Amino acid sequence: MSELKLGLPKGSLEKATIELFEKAGWMIKPAARNYFPKIDDPELTCSICRPQEMSRYVESGMLDAGITGKDWTLENESETVLVGDLVYSKVSRKPTRWVIAVAGDSDIKTLEDLEGKKVSTELVNVTRRFFEEKGINVDIEFSWGATEAKVVAGLVDAVVEVTETESTIRAHGLRIIHELMESNTQFLANKDAWNDPWKREKIESMFILLQGALKADRIVGLKMNIAEEKLDDIVQLLPSLNAPTIANLYNQKWFSVETVVSEDVVRDLIPKLIKKGAEGIIEYALNKVI
């Protein structure tokens, strides 16, 4: 039997990724201190890897496909196939941002003010290329962690750090002077695996279902019964992907109406539907929208 080797990101995205796969149709069972979780698909084997290393493993063929950030693919200058973006995060569903930050009371106001200064970051290669393109000479050192604290302690003049909400940046009293880049989660494939017809079809099918699970996030189904004379007025209230599904109820001048709407619309919509005469309203969660 053919088998696809899949890499899952360790760390902050691990839980969210496993939950996404569950919505897409795969049950992954991680085990304590085990980097090879079980998955209920005999055609897949899983490995959990640090996002910083994922693109290298995919490029080398140790993995056929993997999920990691665009930032780390650029950092490693990996030659992989981009299957597509998977825009999700534990906080916001927005791309993460790599920013250049300095101490709140620093005299550094612009990028040019960093000439000859020391910058700490985990994203060394991307940062080095950025400053070289700008023609600004900086001393870049690799950070093993707690990057923001190094500015506070006076060990460096600036940091290049990733943020979603800027809360950690602000908590350390830092000030952002420039946004270096945006990054989001991506699904990558090894070039040889992509050229293998069976593996490519498996990867593409997986991506379709993962995207469907993401589209279903914060979208719900609504189903209700509506009397014939009230149908047109109520249907005008209903948002939908295309148009509501309407079916006759047996031997009655009533209709069953079903639609898909954004979750944040429902709280205002249901009271309006009731006032217009909708009955038996059911709200239900969705796993995938494709």
CSV table of C-alpha atoms in Angstrom, one decimal:
chain,number,residue,atom,x,y,z
A,1,MET,CA,0.0,0.0,0.0
A,2,SER,CA,1.2,3.5,-0.9
A,3,GLU,CA,1.9,5.8,2.1
A,4,LEU,CA,2.2,9.6,2.5
A,5,LYS,CA,4.5,11.0,5.1
A,6,LEU,CA,2.9,14.1,6.7
A,7,GLY,CA,4.5,16.7,9.0
A,8,LEU,CA,2.5,18.4,11.7
A,9,PRO,CA,3.8,21.6,13.5
A,10,LYS,CA,4.8,21.3,17.1
A,11,GLY,CA,4.1,24.1,19.5
A,12,SER,CA,1.4,26.8,19.5
A,13,LEU,CA,-0.3,25.5,16.3
A,14,GLU,CA,-0.2,21.8,17.2
A,15,LYS,CA,-3.5,21.6,19.0
A,16,ALA,CA,-5.3,23.8,16.4
A,17,THR,CA,-3.9,21.7,13.6
A,18,ILE,CA,-5.0,18.4,15.1
A,19,GLU,CA,-8.5,19.9,15.7
A,20,LEU,CA,-8.6,21.2,12.0
A,21,PHE,CA,-7.7,17.7,10.8
A,22,GLU,CA,-10.5,16.2,13.0
A,23,LYS,CA,-13.0,18.6,11.4
A,24,ALA,CA,-11.7,17.7,8.0
A,25,GLY,CA,-12.2,13.9,8.7
A,26,TRP,CA,-9.0,12.6,10.2
A,27,MET,CA,-8.6,11.6,13.8
A,28,ILE,CA,-5.1,12.1,15.1
A,29,LYS,CA,-4.1,10.8,18.5
A,30,PRO,CA,-0.9,12.3,19.9
A,31,ALA,CA,0.9,10.4,22.7
A,32,ALA,CA,3.0,11.9,25.5
A,33,ARG,CA,6.7,12.3,24.5
A,34,ASN,CA,5.9,10.6,21.1
A,35,TYR,CA,6.6,12.5,17.9
A,36,PHE,CA,4.8,10.0,15.8
A,37,PRO,CA,1.0,10.3,16.5
A,38,LYS,CA,-1.5,7.7,15.3
A,39,ILE,CA,-3.9,8.7,12.5
A,40,ASP,CA,-7.0,6.8,11.4
A,41,ASP,CA,-5.8,6.6,7.8
A,42,PRO,CA,-3.6,3.7,6.7
A,43,GLU,CA,-2.3,5.8,3.8
A,44,LEU,CA,-0.8,8.4,6.1
A,45,THR,CA,2.0,8.4,8.7
A,46,CYS,CA,2.5,11.5,10.9
A,47,SER,CA,5.5,13.2,12.4
A,48,ILE,CA,5.4,16.2,14.7
A,49,CYS,CA,8.2,18.7,13.9
A,50,ARG,CA,9.2,22.2,14.9
A,51,PRO,CA,7.8,24.6,12.4
A,52,GLN,CA,11.3,26.1,12.0
A,53,GLU,CA,12.6,22.8,10.6
A,54,MET,CA,9.5,21.6,8.7
A,55,SER,CA,10.3,23.0,5.2
A,56,ARG,CA,13.8,21.5,5.3
A,57,TYR,CA,12.4,18.0,6.1
A,58,VAL,CA,9.9,18.4,3.3
A,59,GLU,CA,12.5,19.6,0.8
A,60,SER,CA,14.8,16.7,1.7
A,61,GLY,CA,12.1,14.1,1.2
A,62,MET,CA,12.0,13.0,4.8
A,63,LEU,CA,8.4,14.2,4.7
A,64,ASP,CA,6.2,14.2,1.6
A,65,ALA,CA,4.1,17.2,2.9
A,66,GLY,CA,3.9,19.4,5.9
A,67,ILE,CA,2.3,22.4,7.5
A,68,THR,CA,4.4,25.3,8.6
A,69,GLY,CA,4.7,29.1,8.4
A,70,LYS,CA,5.7,31.0,5.3
A,71,ASP,CA,8.3,32.8,7.5
A,72,TRP,CA,10.2,29.6,8.1
A,73,THR,CA,10.1,28.5,4.5
A,74,LEU,CA,11.6,31.8,3.5
A,75,GLU,CA,14.1,31.6,6.4
A,76,ASN,CA,15.4,28.2,5.2
A,77,GLU,CA,15.2,29.2,1.5
A,78,SER,CA,13.6,25.8,1.0
A,79,GLU,CA,12.6,24.6,-2.5
A,80,THR,CA,9.2,23.0,-2.0
A,81,VAL,CA,5.8,23.1,-3.7
A,82,LEU,CA,3.3,25.5,-2.1
A,83,VAL,CA,0.0,23.5,-2.2
A,84,GLY,CA,-1.8,26.5,-0.6
A,85,ASP,CA,-2.4,28.7,2.3
A,86,LEU,CA,-4.2,27.5,5.5
A,87,VAL,CA,-5.1,30.8,7.2
A,88,TYR,CA,-5.8,29.9,10.8
A,89,SER,CA,-4.3,30.7,14.2
A,90,LYS,CA,-5.0,30.1,17.8
A,91,VAL,CA,-6.0,33.8,18.2
A,92,SER,CA,-7.2,35.7,15.2
A,93,ARG,CA,-7.3,34.0,11.8
A,94,LYS,CA,-5.1,36.9,10.6
A,95,PRO,CA,-1.6,36.5,9.3
A,96,THR,CA,1.1,36.8,11.9
A,97,ARG,CA,3.5,39.8,11.6
A,98,TRP,CA,7.3,40.0,12.0
A,99,VAL,CA,8.1,43.5,13.3
A,100,ILE,CA,11.1,45.5,14.3
A,101,ALA,CA,10.8,46.8,17.8
A,102,VAL,CA,12.9,49.0,20.1
A,103,ALA,CA,12.6,50.1,23.7
A,104,GLY,CA,9.9,52.6,24.3
A,105,ASP,CA,12.3,55.3,25.4
A,106,SER,CA,14.9,54.5,22.6
A,107,ASP,CA,16.2,57.3,20.4
A,108,ILE,CA,15.8,54.9,17.4
A,109,LYS,CA,12.8,56.1,15.4
A,110,THR,CA,13.5,54.9,11.8
A,111,LEU,CA,15.2,52.0,10.1
A,112,GLU,CA,18.2,54.2,9.2
A,113,ASP,CA,18.7,54.9,12.9
A,114,LEU,CA,19.7,51.2,13.3
A,115,GLU,CA,22.9,51.7,11.3
A,116,GLY,CA,25.7,50.0,13.3
A,117,LYS,CA,23.2,48.7,15.9
A,118,LYS,CA,22.7,45.2,17.3
A,119,VAL,CA,19.5,43.3,16.4
A,120,SER,CA,18.4,40.0,17.9
A,121,THR,CA,16.0,37.6,16.2
A,122,GLU,CA,15.2,34.0,15.5
A,123,LEU,CA,14.6,34.9,11.8
A,124,VAL,CA,18.2,35.6,11.0
A,125,ASN,CA,18.4,35.0,7.2
A,126,VAL,CA,15.2,36.9,6.4
A,127,THR,CA,16.3,39.8,8.6
A,128,ARG,CA,19.8,39.9,7.1
A,129,ARG,CA,18.4,40.0,3.5
A,130,PHE,CA,16.0,42.7,4.5
A,131,PHE,CA,18.7,45.1,5.9
A,132,GLU,CA,21.1,44.3,3.0
A,133,GLU,CA,18.4,45.3,0.5
A,134,LYS,CA,17.9,48.5,2.5
A,135,GLY,CA,21.6,49.2,2.5
A,136,ILE,CA,21.7,49.4,6.4
A,137,ASN,CA,24.5,47.7,8.2
A,138,VAL,CA,23.4,46.0,11.4
A,139,ASP,CA,24.9,43.3,13.7
A,140,ILE,CA,22.4,40.5,13.7
A,141,GLU,CA,22.5,37.8,16.3
A,142,PHE,CA,20.4,34.6,16.7
A,143,SER,CA,18.0,34.6,19.6
A,144,TRP,CA,17.3,31.3,21.4
A,145,GLY,CA,14.1,32.8,23.0
A,146,ALA,CA,12.9,35.6,25.3
A,147,THR,CA,13.8,37.9,22.5
A,148,GLU,CA,11.8,40.9,23.7
A,149,ALA,CA,13.6,40.9,27.1
A,150,LYS,CA,17.0,41.4,25.5
A,151,VAL,CA,16.0,45.0,24.5
A,152,VAL,CA,14.7,45.6,28.0
A,153,ALA,CA,18.0,44.3,29.5
A,154,GLY,CA,20.0,46.5,27.1
A,155,LEU,CA,21.7,43.5,25.5
A,156,VAL,CA,20.6,44.6,22.0
A,157,ASP,CA,19.2,47.8,20.4
A,158,ALA,CA,16.3,46.2,18.6
A,159,VAL,CA,14.5,42.9,18.0
A,160,VAL,CA,12.8,41.3,15.0
A,161,GLU,CA,9.9,39.3,16.6
A,162,VAL,CA,6.7,37.7,15.5
A,163,THR,CA,3.4,39.0,16.9
A,164,GLU,CA,-0.4,38.5,16.4
A,165,THR,CA,-1.9,41.0,18.8
A,166,GLU,CA,1.2,43.0,19.9
A,167,SER,CA,0.3,42.2,23.5
A,168,THR,CA,3.7,40.7,24.4
A,169,ILE,CA,5.5,43.6,22.6
A,170,ARG,CA,3.5,46.2,24.6
A,171,ALA,CA,3.9,44.2,27.9
A,172,HIS,CA,7.7,44.6,27.6
A,173,GLY,CA,7.4,48.3,26.9
A,174,LEU,CA,8.6,48.0,23.3
A,175,ARG,CA,7.7,50.2,20.4
A,176,ILE,CA,7.3,48.9,16.8
A,177,ILE,CA,9.2,51.0,14.2
A,178,HIS,CA,8.6,48.8,11.1
A,179,GLU,CA,6.7,45.8,9.9
A,180,LEU,CA,9.2,43.4,8.3
A,181,MET,CA,6.7,40.9,6.8
A,182,GLU,CA,3.4,39.0,7.2
A,183,SER,CA,3.3,35.3,7.5
A,184,ASN,CA,0.6,32.7,7.5
A,185,THR,CA,0.4,28.9,7.7
A,186,GLN,CA,1.1,27.0,4.5
A,187,PHE,CA,0.7,23.5,3.3
A,188,LEU,CA,3.9,22.4,1.5
A,189,ALA,CA,4.8,19.4,-0.6
A,190,ASN,CA,8.1,17.8,-1.6
A,191,LYS,CA,8.8,18.2,-5.3
A,192,ASP,CA,9.2,14.4,-6.0
A,193,ALA,CA,6.0,13.6,-4.0
A,194,TRP,CA,4.2,16.3,-6.0
A,195,ASN,CA,5.3,14.6,-9.2
A,196,ASP,CA,4.0,11.2,-8.0
A,197,PRO,CA,0.4,10.9,-9.3
A,198,TRP,CA,-0.9,9.0,-6.2
A,199,LYS,CA,0.8,11.3,-3.7
A,200,ARG,CA,-0.2,14.4,-5.5
A,201,GLU,CA,-3.9,13.3,-5.5
A,202,LYS,CA,-3.7,12.5,-1.8
A,203,ILE,CA,-2.2,15.8,-1.0
A,204,GLU,CA,-4.7,17.8,-3.1
A,205,SER,CA,-7.6,15.9,-1.6
A,206,MET,CA,-6.3,16.6,1.9
A,207,PHE,CA,-5.9,20.3,1.2
A,208,ILE,CA,-9.5,20.6,-0.2
A,209,LEU,CA,-10.9,19.1,3.0
A,210,LEU,CA,-8.7,21.2,5.2
A,211,GLN,CA,-9.8,24.3,3.4
A,212,GLY,CA,-13.4,23.2,3.7
A,213,ALA,CA,-13.0,22.8,7.4
A,214,LEU,CA,-11.5,26.3,7.7
A,215,LYS,CA,-14.4,27.8,5.7
A,216,ALA,CA,-16.8,26.2,8.1
A,217,ASP,CA,-15.3,27.9,11.1
A,218,ARG,CA,-17.8,30.4,12.6
A,219,ILE,CA,-20.4,29.4,10.0
A,220,VAL,CA,-23.6,27.6,11.0
A,221,GLY,CA,-26.6,26.0,9.4
A,222,LEU,CA,-30.1,27.3,10.0
A,223,LYS,CA,-33.3,25.4,9.4
A,224,MET,CA,-36.8,26.5,10.0
A,225,ASN,CA,-40.5,26.1,9.0
A,226,ILE,CA,-42.3,29.0,7.4
A,227,ALA,CA,-46.0,29.4,6.4
A,228,GLU,CA,-46.6,30.0,2.7
A,229,GLU,CA,-47.9,33.5,3.1
A,230,LYS,CA,-44.8,34.5,5.1
A,231,LEU,CA,-42.2,32.8,2.9
A,232,ASP,CA,-41.2,35.8,0.7
A,233,ASP,CA,-40.8,38.2,3.6
A,234,ILE,CA,-38.6,35.8,5.7
A,235,VAL,CA,-36.5,34.7,2.8
A,236,GLN,CA,-35.5,38.3,2.2
A,237,LEU,CA,-33.9,38.3,5.7
A,238,LEU,CA,-31.8,35.2,5.0
A,239,PRO,CA,-28.1,35.6,4.0
A,240,SER,CA,-26.7,32.5,2.3
A,241,LEU,CA,-23.8,31.3,0.2
A,242,ASN,CA,-26.0,31.2,-2.9
A,243,ALA,CA,-29.7,30.9,-2.1
A,244,PRO,CA,-31.7,29.2,0.7
A,245,THR,CA,-32.9,25.6,0.2
A,246,ILE,CA,-36.7,25.5,0.2
A,247,ALA,CA,-38.9,22.4,0.3
A,248,ASN,CA,-42.6,21.8,0.8
A,249,LEU,CA,-43.8,20.2,4.0
A,250,TYR,CA,-46.1,17.1,3.4
A,251,ASN,CA,-49.7,18.0,2.8
A,252,GLN,CA,-49.4,21.5,4.3
A,253,LYS,CA,-49.0,25.1,3.0
A,254,TRP,CA,-45.7,25.3,4.9
A,255,PHE,CA,-42.1,25.2,3.8
A,256,SER,CA,-38.9,23.9,5.3
A,257,VAL,CA,-36.1,26.5,4.7
A,258,GLU,CA,-32.4,25.9,5.2
A,259,THR,CA,-29.4,28.2,4.8
A,260,VAL,CA,-25.8,28.7,5.9
A,261,VAL,CA,-24.9,31.9,7.7
A,262,SER,CA,-22.0,33.5,9.6
A,263,GLU,CA,-22.1,32.7,13.3
A,264,ASP,CA,-22.0,36.3,14.3
A,265,VAL,CA,-25.1,37.1,12.3
A,266,VAL,CA,-27.3,34.5,14.0
A,267,ARG,CA,-27.7,36.3,17.3
A,268,ASP,CA,-29.5,39.2,15.6
A,269,LEU,CA,-31.1,37.1,12.9
A,270,ILE,CA,-33.1,34.6,14.9
A,271,PRO,CA,-35.2,37.1,16.9
A,272,LYS,CA,-36.1,38.8,13.6
A,273,LEU,CA,-37.1,35.5,12.1
A,274,ILE,CA,-39.3,34.7,15.0
A,275,LYS,CA,-41.0,38.1,14.7
A,276,LYS,CA,-41.7,37.4,11.0
A,277,GLY,CA,-43.3,34.1,11.9
A,278,ALA,CA,-40.6,31.4,11.4
A,279,GLU,CA,-41.1,28.4,13.6
A,280,GLY,CA,-39.0,25.3,14.7
A,281,ILE,CA,-35.7,27.1,14.1
A,282,ILE,CA,-32.7,24.8,14.4
A,283,GLU,CA,-29.1,26.0,14.5
A,284,TYR,CA,-26.4,23.4,13.8
A,285,ALA,CA,-22.6,23.4,13.5
A,286,LEU,CA,-20.8,22.6,10.3
A,287,ASN,CA,-17.6,20.6,9.8
A,288,LYS,CA,-16.8,21.6,6.2
A,289,VAL,CA,-18.0,24.0,3.6
A,290,ILE,CA,-16.7,23.1,0.1
